[in-house]
């Protein structure tokens, strides 16, 4: 039991702080920086775009031809469940939706969709072996996004704008990935409603609603008031951290308002709108972590993560991710930055688990940002040995279209009805998260040691500029080599 006197006292202090914070935010909302208090939601988009249909031939019968898709099913929490096979669990709504989508497309075109299953780290290897041999083994392959360009550099994939019947302007295709990962304007991997991997490998704040309610904390209200920021989350987290055994130290036996890891603090960096690298107007990658705002953001994250009286981190307090997750399940962590797929683990919680967006850096920030973890997320690619691009384009379009109709709604419902709180707030939070996805080309390629700079600077609570300077030369060299190698392959 929490000590009630302490609870009341801290709640009054926190409420006072947040009241001042809200007033300051209102005062700062001048014309240029004024931000909508409601994010555009995926639900609204799906409703208004429900009638968007593929512009493909429909009077085609492929006479039982197999449509072969190389995917991974690794038997872990990170698992591709876009396509149904006989090993999937009957009755679970997401698998049933995948089955229904496959049946609809198969029946419409007289094909058999055949998922060819391997492990996550083997998709690119099997694909390259087949392509190098010149054999037409797969219509689609779905490797991890960070391995796609190893295939591109070997001229093993078709540029997707060259696939007949494929219309990437349709909203059932992810438009953000086309902006963020199309180096030189060329796109070789795609996601969208064809897949739920980009949802599973997205980022959120998992939070213990029961825990929060003990302190009258309602994070949804801060989101509605456009005051869900790093400072707000940090201030609220102070309510939930307690030295349970009164031994004067914080470790895995205690209770935390916020639990995470130094090594993954970059998810808050990206939530602030910053990136390791981006593409310029010509599609050339440019390092962007070296701007002045990046340093400010990292400093704030470091200050939060090094407050031992508030934040429990894997490297200091828990020892490993397993212990952090066990403490979350046991009701001893209130906020936990997490991948969406982590939510599956929290079904074991006795308490009620909720989901929130990654906080903004400041209330005047234009929108929320949620990084897709391209080092684990699969994307769909067309092998250069594919002998029927016209059919492939048709089936890709239909899979994405029926994905919007069947797969994506089932994915929402599998969390909202079966896994998390069945309320509108939860649906709204998913809408915000999924409609604000971003891809970081620097994170995807991992040039130099840029991806380690933030975790290193946060863990030492300083030295960001010197650590970045040390990484810049190698990162720039690696980035330039990638770009030049790709240009050589394309002959431009």
Coordinates of C-alpha atoms in Angstrom, one line a residue:
X1 CA 0.0 0.0 0.0
X2 CA 1.2 3.5 -0.8
X3 CA 1.5 5.9 2.1
X4 CA -1.6 8.1 1.9
X5 CA -0.1 11.1 3.5
X6 CA 2.8 11.1 1.0
X7 CA 0.3 10.6 -1.8
X8 CA -1.7 13.6 -0.9
X9 CA 1.3 15.9 -0.4
X10 CA 3.0 14.9 -3.6
X11 CA -0.3 15.1 -5.6
X12 CA -0.8 18.7 -4.4
X13 CA 2.8 19.6 -5.4
X14 CA 2.5 17.9 -8.8
X15 CA -0.9 19.5 -9.5
X16 CA 0.6 22.9 -8.8
X17 CA 3.5 22.4 -11.1
X18 CA 1.3 21.1 -14.0
X19 CA -1.2 24.0 -13.5
X20 CA 1.7 26.5 -14.0
X21 CA 3.0 24.4 -17.0
X22 CA -0.5 24.5 -18.6
X23 CA -0.8 28.3 -18.1
X24 CA 2.7 28.8 -19.6
X25 CA 1.7 26.7 -22.6
X26 CA -1.4 28.7 -23.2
X27 CA 0.6 31.9 -23.0
X28 CA 3.1 30.6 -25.6
X29 CA 0.5 29.6 -28.2
X30 CA 1.1 32.6 -30.5
X31 CA 0.2 32.4 -34.2
X32 CA 3.2 30.6 -35.7
X33 CA 3.5 28.0 -33.0
X34 CA -0.1 27.4 -32.3
X35 CA -0.7 23.6 -32.3
X36 CA -3.9 21.7 -32.7
X37 CA -4.9 19.9 -29.4
X38 CA -6.2 16.9 -31.4
X39 CA -4.0 14.9 -33.6
X40 CA -5.4 13.6 -36.9
X41 CA -6.6 10.1 -36.3
X42 CA -6.2 6.9 -38.3
X43 CA -9.9 6.1 -37.5
X44 CA -11.1 9.3 -39.2
X45 CA -8.9 8.6 -42.2
X46 CA -10.1 5.0 -42.6
X47 CA -13.8 6.1 -42.4
X48 CA -13.4 8.8 -45.1
X49 CA -11.2 6.6 -47.4
X50 CA -13.1 3.4 -47.0
X51 CA -14.3 3.5 -50.6
X52 CA -10.8 3.9 -52.1
X53 CA -10.4 0.8 -54.2
X54 CA -7.5 -0.6 -56.4
X55 CA -7.5 0.5 -60.0
X56 CA -6.6 -2.9 -61.3
X57 CA -8.1 -5.4 -63.7
X58 CA -10.7 -7.5 -61.9
X59 CA -11.7 -9.9 -64.8
X60 CA -8.5 -11.9 -64.5
X61 CA -8.2 -15.6 -63.7
X62 CA -4.7 -16.8 -62.9
X63 CA -6.0 -20.4 -62.9
X64 CA -4.6 -21.7 -59.7
X65 CA -1.2 -20.1 -59.9
X66 CA 0.8 -19.9 -56.6
X67 CA 1.6 -16.4 -55.3
X68 CA 4.7 -17.2 -53.1
X69 CA 5.7 -14.8 -50.3
X70 CA 8.9 -15.3 -48.3
X71 CA 8.2 -14.2 -44.7
X72 CA 9.5 -14.9 -41.3
X73 CA 7.8 -16.4 -38.3
X74 CA 10.4 -16.5 -35.6
X75 CA 8.4 -17.9 -32.8
X76 CA 9.1 -14.8 -30.6
X77 CA 7.1 -11.7 -29.7
X78 CA 8.4 -10.1 -32.9
X79 CA 6.6 -12.2 -35.5
X80 CA 5.1 -11.6 -38.9
X81 CA 1.4 -12.5 -38.7
X82 CA 0.4 -10.9 -42.0
X83 CA -0.3 -14.2 -43.6
X84 CA -2.0 -17.3 -42.3
X85 CA -0.5 -20.8 -42.3
X86 CA -1.5 -24.0 -40.7
X87 CA 0.6 -23.4 -37.6
X88 CA -1.3 -20.4 -36.6
X89 CA -3.7 -20.5 -33.7
X90 CA -7.3 -20.9 -34.8
X91 CA -9.8 -18.5 -33.3
X92 CA -7.5 -15.6 -32.6
X93 CA -9.1 -12.7 -34.5
X94 CA -5.9 -11.4 -36.1
X95 CA -5.1 -14.8 -37.6
X96 CA -8.7 -15.2 -38.7
X97 CA -8.6 -11.8 -40.4
X98 CA -5.4 -12.8 -42.3
X99 CA -7.1 -16.0 -43.3
X100 CA -10.2 -14.1 -44.5
X101 CA -8.1 -11.6 -46.5
X102 CA -6.1 -14.4 -48.2
X103 CA -9.4 -16.2 -49.1
X104 CA -10.9 -13.1 -50.6
X105 CA -7.9 -12.4 -52.9
X106 CA -7.5 -16.1 -53.8
X107 CA -11.2 -16.4 -54.7
X108 CA -11.2 -13.2 -56.7
X109 CA -8.2 -14.1 -58.9
X110 CA -8.0 -17.8 -58.9
X111 CA -4.6 -18.0 -57.1
X112 CA -3.2 -19.7 -54.1
X113 CA -1.3 -17.5 -51.7
X114 CA 1.6 -19.5 -50.3
X115 CA 3.6 -18.1 -47.4
X116 CA 7.1 -19.6 -47.3
X117 CA 8.2 -19.3 -43.7
X118 CA 11.7 -18.9 -42.4
X119 CA 13.4 -17.2 -39.5
X120 CA 13.8 -13.4 -39.3
X121 CA 17.5 -13.4 -40.0
X122 CA 17.2 -15.7 -43.0
X123 CA 14.8 -13.9 -45.3
X124 CA 17.5 -11.8 -47.1
X125 CA 19.8 -14.8 -47.3
X126 CA 17.3 -17.1 -48.9
X127 CA 16.1 -14.3 -51.2
X128 CA 19.6 -13.6 -52.4
X129 CA 20.4 -17.3 -52.9
X130 CA 17.4 -17.6 -55.1
X131 CA 18.0 -14.4 -57.0
X132 CA 21.7 -15.1 -57.6
X133 CA 20.7 -18.5 -59.1
X134 CA 18.3 -16.7 -61.4
X135 CA 15.3 -18.8 -60.2
X136 CA 11.8 -17.4 -60.0
X137 CA 11.0 -18.7 -56.5
X138 CA 9.1 -15.8 -54.9
X139 CA 6.7 -13.1 -56.0
X140 CA 7.3 -11.1 -52.8
X141 CA 10.0 -11.2 -50.1
X142 CA 9.7 -9.5 -46.7
X143 CA 13.1 -9.0 -45.1
X144 CA 13.9 -6.7 -42.3
X145 CA 13.9 -3.1 -43.6
X146 CA 17.5 -2.5 -42.5
X147 CA 18.7 -5.4 -44.7
X148 CA 16.8 -4.4 -47.8
X149 CA 19.6 -2.3 -49.3
X150 CA 22.1 -5.1 -49.1
X151 CA 19.8 -6.7 -51.7
X152 CA 19.4 -3.4 -53.6
X153 CA 23.2 -3.0 -53.9
X154 CA 23.3 -6.4 -55.6
X155 CA 20.6 -5.3 -58.0
X156 CA 18.4 -8.0 -56.6
X157 CA 15.1 -6.0 -56.2
X158 CA 12.7 -4.2 -58.5
X159 CA 12.2 -0.5 -58.0
X160 CA 8.5 -0.4 -56.9
X161 CA 7.5 2.4 -59.2
X162 CA 8.3 0.0 -62.0
X163 CA 5.8 -2.6 -60.9
X164 CA 2.8 -2.6 -63.3
X165 CA -0.6 -2.0 -61.6
X166 CA 0.9 -0.9 -58.3
X167 CA -0.4 2.5 -57.3
X168 CA 1.7 3.7 -54.3
X169 CA -0.4 7.0 -54.1
X170 CA -3.3 5.0 -52.6
X171 CA -3.7 5.6 -48.9
X172 CA -3.6 1.9 -48.0
X173 CA 0.1 2.2 -48.8
X174 CA 2.3 3.9 -46.1
X175 CA 3.0 7.4 -47.5
X176 CA 5.6 8.2 -44.8
X177 CA 8.0 5.4 -45.8
X178 CA 8.0 6.8 -49.3
X179 CA 9.2 10.1 -48.0
X180 CA 11.7 8.8 -45.5
X181 CA 13.4 5.8 -47.1
X182 CA 13.3 6.5 -50.9
X183 CA 17.0 7.2 -51.4
X184 CA 17.4 9.0 -54.7
X185 CA 13.7 8.9 -55.1
X186 CA 13.8 5.2 -55.6
X187 CA 11.7 2.8 -53.4
X188 CA 12.4 -0.9 -52.9
X189 CA 10.4 -1.8 -49.8
X190 CA 6.9 -0.9 -48.8
X191 CA 4.4 -1.4 -46.0
X192 CA 1.0 -0.1 -45.2
X193 CA -2.3 -2.0 -44.8
X194 CA -0.7 -4.9 -46.5
X195 CA 1.1 -5.5 -43.2
X196 CA 0.8 -5.0 -39.4
X197 CA 4.5 -5.3 -38.9
X198 CA 5.0 -1.5 -39.0
X199 CA 2.3 -1.2 -36.2
X200 CA 3.9 -4.0 -34.1
X201 CA 7.3 -2.4 -34.4
X202 CA 6.1 1.1 -33.6
X203 CA 6.7 2.8 -30.3
X204 CA 4.4 3.8 -27.5
X205 CA 4.2 4.5 -23.7
X206 CA 2.7 1.5 -22.0
X207 CA 1.2 2.5 -18.7
X208 CA -0.4 0.9 -15.7
X209 CA -3.8 2.5 -15.5
X210 CA -4.5 1.0 -12.1
X211 CA -1.3 2.4 -10.7
X212 CA -1.9 5.8 -12.2
X213 CA -5.5 5.9 -10.8
X214 CA -4.1 5.5 -7.3
X215 CA -2.7 9.0 -7.6
X216 CA -5.6 10.5 -9.6
X217 CA -3.4 10.6 -12.7
X218 CA -5.3 10.7 -16.0
X219 CA -2.7 11.0 -18.8
X220 CA -5.5 11.2 -21.4
X221 CA -6.4 14.6 -20.1
X222 CA -2.9 16.0 -20.7
X223 CA -3.1 14.8 -24.3
X224 CA -6.5 16.4 -24.8
X225 CA -5.1 19.6 -23.3
X226 CA -2.0 19.4 -25.6
X227 CA 0.3 19.2 -22.6
X228 CA 1.6 15.6 -22.9
X229 CA 5.3 16.5 -22.9
X230 CA 8.6 15.1 -21.5
X231 CA 8.3 17.4 -18.5
X232 CA 4.7 16.3 -17.9
X233 CA 5.6 12.6 -18.0
X234 CA 8.6 13.2 -15.7
X235 CA 6.6 15.2 -13.2
X236 CA 3.8 12.5 -13.1
X237 CA 6.4 9.8 -12.7
X238 CA 7.6 11.3 -9.5
X239 CA 4.3 10.2 -7.9
X240 CA 5.0 6.6 -8.7
X241 CA 8.6 6.0 -7.4
X242 CA 8.9 4.6 -3.9
X243 CA 11.7 2.9 -1.9
X244 CA 9.4 0.0 -1.0
X245 CA 11.7 -1.6 1.5
X246 CA 13.1 1.7 2.9
X247 CA 16.7 0.5 2.4
X248 CA 17.8 3.9 1.1
X249 CA 18.5 2.7 -2.4
X250 CA 16.5 2.0 -5.6
X251 CA 16.8 -1.4 -7.3
X252 CA 14.6 -4.0 -8.8
X253 CA 12.7 -4.4 -5.5
X254 CA 11.3 -0.9 -5.6
X255 CA 8.5 0.9 -7.5
X256 CA 9.1 3.3 -10.4
X257 CA 7.0 6.0 -12.1
X258 CA 9.1 5.5 -15.3
X259 CA 11.1 2.4 -16.3
X260 CA 13.3 2.1 -19.4
X261 CA 16.9 1.9 -20.6
X262 CA 19.7 4.3 -21.5
X263 CA 20.3 2.3 -24.7
X264 CA 16.7 2.9 -26.0
X265 CA 16.4 6.5 -24.9
X266 CA 16.5 7.4 -28.6
X267 CA 12.7 6.7 -28.9
X268 CA 12.1 9.9 -26.8
X269 CA 14.6 11.7 -29.0
X270 CA 12.6 10.7 -32.1
X271 CA 9.4 11.6 -30.3
X272 CA 10.7 15.1 -30.1
X273 CA 10.8 15.3 -33.9
X274 CA 14.6 14.7 -34.2
X275 CA 16.4 12.1 -36.4
X276 CA 19.8 10.7 -36.9
X277 CA 19.6 11.4 -40.7
X278 CA 17.0 12.5 -43.2
X279 CA 16.7 12.7 -47.0
X280 CA 17.0 16.1 -48.7
X281 CA 14.7 17.2 -51.6
X282 CA 16.8 15.2 -54.1
X283 CA 16.6 12.0 -52.0
X284 CA 20.2 12.3 -50.8
X285 CA 20.8 11.3 -47.1
X286 CA 22.0 14.1 -44.8
X287 CA 23.0 13.7 -41.1
X288 CA 20.6 15.8 -39.0
X289 CA 21.4 14.8 -35.4
X290 CA 24.1 17.5 -35.3
X291 CA 21.7 20.5 -35.1
X292 CA 21.4 22.6 -31.9
X293 CA 17.9 21.4 -31.0
X294 CA 19.2 17.8 -30.8
X295 CA 21.6 18.7 -28.1
X296 CA 18.8 20.4 -26.1
X297 CA 16.6 17.3 -26.4
X298 CA 19.3 14.9 -25.4
X299 CA 20.1 17.1 -22.4
X300 CA 16.5 17.0 -21.2
X301 CA 16.3 13.2 -21.7
X302 CA 19.6 12.7 -19.8
X303 CA 18.4 14.9 -16.9
X304 CA 15.2 12.8 -16.6
X305 CA 16.9 9.4 -16.9
X306 CA 19.5 10.2 -14.3
X307 CA 17.1 11.2 -11.6
X308 CA 17.5 8.1 -9.5
X309 CA 14.5 9.0 -7.3
X310 CA 12.2 8.9 -10.3
X311 CA 13.4 6.6 -13.1
X312 CA 14.4 3.0 -13.0
X313 CA 16.8 2.0 -15.9
X314 CA 17.7 -1.4 -17.1
X315 CA 21.5 -0.8 -16.8
X316 CA 21.4 0.5 -13.2
X317 CA 18.2 -0.7 -11.5
X318 CA 16.8 -3.8 -13.2
X319 CA 19.9 -5.5 -14.7
X320 CA 18.0 -6.7 -17.8
X321 CA 14.9 -6.2 -19.8
X322 CA 13.3 -9.3 -18.5
X323 CA 13.3 -8.0 -15.0
X324 CA 11.9 -4.6 -16.1
X325 CA 9.1 -6.3 -17.9
X326 CA 8.4 -8.6 -14.9
X327 CA 8.2 -5.5 -12.7
X328 CA 5.8 -4.0 -15.2
X329 CA 3.6 -7.1 -15.1
X330 CA 3.8 -7.1 -11.3
X331 CA 2.4 -3.5 -11.1
X332 CA 5.6 -1.8 -10.0
X333 CA 6.2 0.4 -13.0
X334 CA 3.7 3.1 -14.1
X335 CA 5.1 4.4 -17.5
X336 CA 7.3 2.2 -19.7
X337 CA 8.4 3.4 -23.3
X338 CA 7.8 0.2 -25.3
X339 CA 7.4 -1.3 -28.7
X340 CA 3.8 -2.1 -29.5
X341 CA 4.6 -5.8 -29.5
X342 CA 5.7 -5.6 -25.8
X343 CA 2.0 -5.1 -24.9
X344 CA 1.5 -8.8 -25.5
X345 CA 3.6 -9.5 -22.4
X346 CA 1.4 -7.3 -20.3
X347 CA -1.7 -9.4 -20.8
X348 CA -0.5 -11.2 -17.6
X349 CA -1.0 -8.0 -15.6
X350 CA -3.6 -8.1 -12.8
X351 CA -3.7 -4.3 -13.2
X352 CA -5.2 -2.6 -16.2
X353 CA -2.7 -1.8 -19.0
X354 CA -3.1 1.3 -21.2
X355 CA -1.2 2.9 -24.1
X356 CA -0.1 6.5 -24.7
X357 CA 1.8 8.4 -27.4
X358 CA 5.5 9.2 -26.9
X359 CA 5.5 12.6 -25.3
X360 CA 6.3 15.8 -27.2
X361 CA 9.5 17.7 -26.3
X362 CA 7.3 20.8 -25.7
X363 CA 3.7 21.6 -26.1
X364 CA 4.3 23.9 -29.1
X365 CA 5.8 21.0 -31.1
X366 CA 3.8 20.6 -34.3
X367 CA 2.8 16.9 -33.8
X368 CA 3.7 13.6 -32.3
X369 CA 6.4 11.4 -33.8
X370 CA 6.7 7.6 -33.5
X371 CA 9.7 5.8 -34.9
X372 CA 9.2 2.5 -36.7
X373 CA 12.0 0.1 -35.6
X374 CA 13.3 -0.8 -39.1
X375 CA 16.0 -3.1 -37.6
X376 CA 13.1 -5.5 -36.8
X377 CA 10.2 -4.4 -39.0
X378 CA 9.7 -6.3 -42.3
X379 CA 8.9 -4.6 -45.6
X380 CA 7.6 -6.1 -48.8
X381 CA 9.9 -6.2 -51.8
X382 CA 9.7 -7.6 -55.4
X383 CA 12.7 -9.8 -56.4
X384 CA 14.3 -9.0 -59.7
X385 CA 13.7 -12.6 -60.8
X386 CA 9.9 -12.1 -60.6
X387 CA 8.6 -13.1 -64.0
X388 CA 5.1 -11.6 -63.7
X389 CA 5.2 -8.1 -62.5
X390 CA 1.7 -7.3 -63.8
X391 CA 0.2 -10.1 -61.6
X392 CA 2.3 -9.1 -58.7
X393 CA 1.1 -5.5 -58.8
X394 CA -2.5 -6.6 -58.9
X395 CA -2.2 -8.9 -55.9
X396 CA -0.2 -6.4 -53.9
X397 CA -2.9 -3.8 -54.5
X398 CA -5.6 -6.3 -53.4
X399 CA -3.7 -7.4 -50.4
X400 CA -3.3 -3.8 -49.2
X401 CA -6.9 -3.0 -50.0
X402 CA -8.3 -6.1 -48.1
X403 CA -5.8 -5.4 -45.4
X404 CA -7.5 -2.1 -44.8
X405 CA -10.9 -3.7 -44.8
X406 CA -10.1 -6.8 -42.7
X407 CA -6.6 -7.0 -41.3
X408 CA -6.1 -3.5 -39.8
X409 CA -9.5 -3.3 -38.1
X410 CA -8.9 -6.8 -36.6
X411 CA -5.5 -5.7 -35.3
X412 CA -7.1 -2.7 -33.6
X413 CA -9.8 -4.9 -32.1
X414 CA -7.3 -7.6 -31.0
X415 CA -5.7 -5.0 -28.7
X416 CA -8.6 -2.9 -27.7
X417 CA -11.2 -5.6 -27.1
X418 CA -9.0 -8.5 -26.1
X419 CA -5.7 -7.1 -24.7
X420 CA -6.2 -3.6 -23.4
X421 CA -9.0 -1.5 -22.0
X422 CA -12.0 -1.6 -24.3
X423 CA -12.6 2.2 -24.4
X424 CA -12.5 5.1 -26.8
X425 CA -9.4 6.6 -25.2
X426 CA -7.4 3.5 -26.1
X427 CA -8.6 3.6 -29.7
X428 CA -7.8 7.3 -29.9
X429 CA -4.2 6.7 -28.6
X430 CA -3.6 4.0 -31.2
X431 CA -5.0 6.4 -33.8
X432 CA -2.4 9.1 -32.8
X433 CA 0.5 6.6 -32.7
X434 CA -0.2 4.9 -36.0
X435 CA -1.0 8.2 -37.9
X436 CA 2.3 9.7 -36.8
X437 CA 4.8 7.0 -37.8
X438 CA 8.3 8.1 -39.1
X439 CA 11.3 6.2 -40.5
X440 CA 14.8 7.3 -39.8
X441 CA 17.2 6.5 -42.7
X442 CA 20.1 6.9 -40.3
X443 CA 18.7 4.4 -37.9
X444 CA 17.9 2.1 -40.7
X445 CA 21.4 2.0 -42.1
X446 CA 23.2 2.5 -38.7
X447 CA 25.9 4.6 -40.3
X448 CA 29.0 4.8 -38.1
X449 CA 28.1 4.8 -34.5
X450 CA 25.4 7.5 -34.6
X451 CA 22.7 5.2 -33.2
X452 CA 24.8 4.7 -30.0
X453 CA 25.5 8.4 -29.3
X454 CA 22.2 9.2 -27.5
X455 CA 22.3 6.2 -25.2
X456 CA 26.0 6.9 -24.4
X457 CA 25.3 10.6 -23.7
X458 CA 22.2 9.8 -21.6
X459 CA 24.0 7.2 -19.5
X460 CA 26.8 9.5 -18.6
X461 CA 24.5 12.5 -18.3
X462 CA 26.7 14.6 -20.6
X463 CA 29.2 14.7 -23.3
X464 CA 26.7 14.6 -26.2
X465 CA 28.7 17.1 -28.4
X466 CA 32.0 15.3 -27.9
X467 CA 30.5 11.9 -28.5
X468 CA 28.7 13.1 -31.6
X469 CA 31.9 14.7 -32.9
X470 CA 33.7 11.4 -32.5
X471 CA 31.1 9.6 -34.5
X472 CA 30.5 12.1 -37.2
X473 CA 33.5 11.4 -39.5
X474 CA 32.8 7.6 -39.7
X475 CA 29.1 8.1 -40.1
X476 CA 29.6 10.6 -42.9
X477 CA 32.0 8.3 -44.7
X478 CA 29.7 5.3 -44.4
X479 CA 26.7 7.3 -45.5
X480 CA 28.5 8.7 -48.6
X481 CA 29.6 5.2 -49.5
X482 CA 26.1 3.8 -49.3
X483 CA 24.7 6.5 -51.5
X484 CA 27.5 6.3 -54.0
X485 CA 27.2 2.5 -54.2
X486 CA 23.5 2.8 -54.9
X487 CA 24.1 5.3 -57.6
X488 CA 26.6 3.0 -59.2
X489 CA 24.0 0.2 -59.2
X490 CA 21.4 2.5 -60.8
X491 CA 23.8 3.9 -63.3
X492 CA 23.1 7.5 -62.5

